[in-house]
């Protein structure tokens, strides 16, 4: 006698901008609302988890392979309970990174980095590969986290509008390239 397959994860109620690109193998799950902004790119195997709170992804973000945005019952940092997750416009979430808190606009989360439940990361921050922002922690704008949790402020990013404009322009070019490379399957989440 064959055992029954478990049911697929529930589709969350979703508001997906028509210009967003969601790869066929990306996963959206949970029962809370997911909002995906203009020109967002979700790579194959990226996961958006709305089981324990609302998830909002701002315009022009790129979420790479195997990255997870949203919280399970027990988070990657061990914190329990529900939590809303938001990512500001122009952010990059690299492969295997986990976002369980809030990230300000134009920030970057490196490969396998983690932002814990309830953490707040400011604008134009950079969390290097495999670094962590602990649950409930807050980072000021322009903070860089690197080398086993060391912190510094990127004065170049903070003090030079032209550098921030160049970063924004580069992000827009990356989004446009990804939109051409990744087949869009967003329709399966909006039906």
Short mmCIF file of C-alpha atoms in Angstrom, two decimals:
data_model
loop_
_atom_site.label_atom_id
_atom_site.label_comp_id
_atom_site.label_asym_id
_atom_site.label_seq_id
_atom_site.Cartn_x
_atom_site.Cartn_y
_atom_site.Cartn_z
CA UNK A 1 0.00 0.00 0.00
CA UNK A 2 1.52 3.30 -1.11
CA UNK A 3 1.59 6.16 1.33
CA UNK A 4 -0.13 9.37 0.33
CA UNK A 5 2.01 12.32 -0.66
CA UNK A 6 1.82 15.30 1.66
CA UNK A 7 -0.11 18.22 0.21
CA UNK A 8 1.96 20.96 -1.44
CA UNK A 9 2.66 24.07 0.65
CA UNK A 10 -0.22 26.53 0.63
CA UNK A 11 -0.04 29.47 -1.75
CA UNK A 12 -0.01 32.76 0.12
CA UNK A 13 -2.29 35.60 -0.93
CA UNK A 14 0.05 37.54 -3.19
CA UNK A 15 0.25 40.99 -4.72
CA UNK A 16 2.84 40.72 -7.48
CA UNK A 17 3.69 43.67 -9.72
CA UNK A 18 3.27 42.77 -13.42
CA UNK A 19 6.94 43.60 -14.12
CA UNK A 20 8.26 41.22 -11.44
CA UNK A 21 10.06 38.09 -12.67
CA UNK A 22 9.54 34.92 -10.65
CA UNK A 23 11.41 31.85 -11.87
CA UNK A 24 9.39 28.67 -12.28
CA UNK A 25 11.24 26.90 -9.45
CA UNK A 26 10.96 29.80 -6.98
CA UNK A 27 8.68 29.02 -4.03
CA UNK A 28 6.13 31.24 -2.29
CA UNK A 29 4.48 29.59 0.72
CA UNK A 30 2.39 30.41 3.77
CA UNK A 31 -0.95 31.97 4.59
CA UNK A 32 0.06 35.60 5.13
CA UNK A 33 0.20 38.26 2.41
CA UNK A 34 3.22 38.49 0.12
CA UNK A 35 3.82 41.75 -1.75
CA UNK A 36 6.39 41.78 -4.54
CA UNK A 37 7.26 45.15 -6.08
CA UNK A 38 8.11 46.43 -9.53
CA UNK A 39 11.02 44.75 -11.39
CA UNK A 40 11.78 42.30 -8.56
CA UNK A 41 13.66 39.18 -9.72
CA UNK A 42 13.26 35.89 -7.83
CA UNK A 43 15.78 33.32 -9.06
CA UNK A 44 15.11 29.57 -9.27
CA UNK A 45 14.87 27.94 -5.82
CA UNK A 46 14.53 31.30 -4.03
CA UNK A 47 12.01 30.92 -1.18
CA UNK A 48 9.52 33.46 0.13
CA UNK A 49 7.96 32.13 3.35
CA UNK A 50 4.87 33.84 4.71
CA UNK A 51 3.98 31.21 7.32
CA UNK A 52 4.51 33.50 10.31
CA UNK A 53 4.03 37.01 8.99
CA UNK A 54 3.59 39.33 6.06
CA UNK A 55 6.45 39.53 3.53
CA UNK A 56 7.04 42.68 1.45
CA UNK A 57 9.79 42.94 -1.17
CA UNK A 58 10.42 46.45 -2.54
CA UNK A 59 10.98 47.49 -6.15
CA UNK A 60 14.11 46.48 -8.10
CA UNK A 61 15.33 43.78 -5.70
CA UNK A 62 17.17 40.62 -6.74
CA UNK A 63 16.70 37.48 -4.63
CA UNK A 64 19.23 34.83 -5.71
CA UNK A 65 19.11 31.00 -5.70
CA UNK A 66 18.34 29.25 -2.41
CA UNK A 67 17.91 32.55 -0.55
CA UNK A 68 15.05 32.56 1.97
CA UNK A 69 12.93 35.62 2.72
CA UNK A 70 10.49 35.15 5.61
CA UNK A 71 10.20 33.12 8.80
CA UNK A 72 9.34 29.60 9.79
CA UNK A 73 8.00 28.77 13.26
CA UNK A 74 11.56 28.66 14.57
CA UNK A 75 13.92 31.01 12.79
CA UNK A 76 17.46 30.44 11.55
CA UNK A 77 18.68 32.34 14.61
CA UNK A 78 16.55 30.28 17.02
CA UNK A 79 13.98 33.02 17.75
CA UNK A 80 10.35 31.85 18.01
CA UNK A 81 7.06 33.52 17.14
CA UNK A 82 5.62 35.43 14.20
CA UNK A 83 7.40 38.21 12.41
CA UNK A 84 6.76 40.44 9.43
CA UNK A 85 9.61 40.70 6.95
CA UNK A 86 10.33 43.61 4.62
CA UNK A 87 13.04 44.36 2.11
CA UNK A 88 13.45 47.93 0.84
CA UNK A 89 13.83 48.90 -2.81
CA UNK A 90 17.04 48.07 -4.67
CA UNK A 91 18.32 45.33 -2.34
CA UNK A 92 20.36 42.27 -3.28
CA UNK A 93 19.91 39.02 -1.35
CA UNK A 94 22.63 36.56 -2.40
CA UNK A 95 22.47 32.75 -2.58
CA UNK A 96 21.70 30.88 0.66
CA UNK A 97 21.11 34.12 2.58
CA UNK A 98 18.24 34.28 5.08
CA UNK A 99 16.13 37.37 5.79
CA UNK A 100 13.84 37.21 8.84
CA UNK A 101 13.78 40.93 9.70
CA UNK A 102 13.67 44.29 7.95
CA UNK A 103 16.22 45.53 5.45
CA UNK A 104 16.45 49.16 4.32
CA UNK A 105 16.71 50.24 0.71
CA UNK A 106 19.79 49.52 -1.41
CA UNK A 107 21.33 47.13 1.11
CA UNK A 108 23.16 43.89 0.27
CA UNK A 109 23.11 40.56 2.06
CA UNK A 110 26.06 38.36 1.06
CA UNK A 111 26.16 34.63 0.36
CA UNK A 112 24.84 32.60 3.33
CA UNK A 113 24.47 35.72 5.49
CA UNK A 114 21.55 35.95 7.93
CA UNK A 115 19.36 38.76 9.25
CA UNK A 116 17.57 37.41 12.33
CA UNK A 117 13.94 37.75 13.36
CA UNK A 118 12.98 41.30 14.25
CA UNK A 119 16.38 42.71 13.24
CA UNK A 120 16.43 46.07 11.45
CA UNK A 121 19.11 46.79 8.87
CA UNK A 122 19.37 50.39 7.68
CA UNK A 123 19.73 51.81 4.18
CA UNK A 124 22.84 51.14 2.06
CA UNK A 125 24.16 48.50 4.47
CA UNK A 126 26.30 45.54 3.44
CA UNK A 127 26.34 42.26 5.32
CA UNK A 128 29.32 40.24 4.07
CA UNK A 129 29.16 36.55 3.20
CA UNK A 130 28.32 34.24 6.12
CA UNK A 131 27.90 37.12 8.59
CA UNK A 132 24.90 37.46 10.93
CA UNK A 133 22.74 40.23 12.25
CA UNK A 134 21.21 38.72 15.38
CA UNK A 135 17.50 38.68 16.19
CA UNK A 136 16.32 42.09 17.40
CA UNK A 137 19.59 43.84 16.51
CA UNK A 138 19.51 47.21 14.71
CA UNK A 139 22.09 48.52 12.25
CA UNK A 140 22.39 52.18 11.32
CA UNK A 141 22.37 53.30 7.68
CA UNK A 142 25.63 52.65 5.76
CA UNK A 143 26.87 49.96 8.19
CA UNK A 144 29.13 47.19 6.88
CA UNK A 145 29.25 43.87 8.80
CA UNK A 146 32.37 41.80 8.06
CA UNK A 147 35.07 39.52 9.54
CA UNK A 148 33.32 37.67 12.37
CA UNK A 149 30.85 40.40 13.22
CA UNK A 150 33.06 43.47 13.04
CA UNK A 151 31.21 46.66 12.13
CA UNK A 152 32.15 49.89 10.41
CA UNK A 153 30.37 52.73 8.62
CA UNK A 154 30.98 53.08 4.88
CA UNK A 155 31.90 56.75 4.75
CA UNK A 156 32.31 56.52 0.98
CA UNK A 157 28.70 55.46 0.55
CA UNK A 158 27.46 57.85 3.24
CA UNK A 159 29.33 60.96 2.10
CA UNK A 160 29.11 60.71 -1.69
CA UNK A 161 25.75 60.96 -3.43
CA UNK A 162 27.48 60.07 -6.72
CA UNK A 163 28.50 56.67 -5.29
CA UNK A 164 24.91 55.98 -4.21
CA UNK A 165 23.67 57.01 -7.68
CA UNK A 166 26.23 54.69 -9.33
CA UNK A 167 25.09 51.84 -7.07
CA UNK A 168 21.47 52.47 -8.04
CA UNK A 169 22.38 52.59 -11.75
CA UNK A 170 24.32 49.31 -11.45
CA UNK A 171 21.37 47.68 -9.68
CA UNK A 172 19.00 48.76 -12.45
CA UNK A 173 21.37 47.29 -15.07
CA UNK A 174 21.58 44.00 -13.12
CA UNK A 175 17.78 43.83 -12.80
CA UNK A 176 17.37 44.43 -16.53
CA UNK A 177 19.90 41.69 -17.36
CA UNK A 178 18.18 39.20 -15.01
CA UNK A 179 14.78 40.03 -16.50
CA UNK A 180 16.16 38.91 -19.89
CA UNK A 181 17.84 35.76 -18.58
CA UNK A 182 15.18 34.26 -16.30
CA UNK A 183 11.91 32.95 -17.78
CA UNK A 184 8.98 34.48 -15.92
CA UNK A 185 6.46 32.19 -14.21
CA UNK A 186 4.83 34.83 -11.99
CA UNK A 187 1.43 33.99 -13.44
CA UNK A 188 1.26 30.73 -11.46
CA UNK A 189 1.23 32.75 -8.22
CA UNK A 190 -1.43 35.23 -9.30
CA UNK A 191 -4.12 32.80 -10.44
#
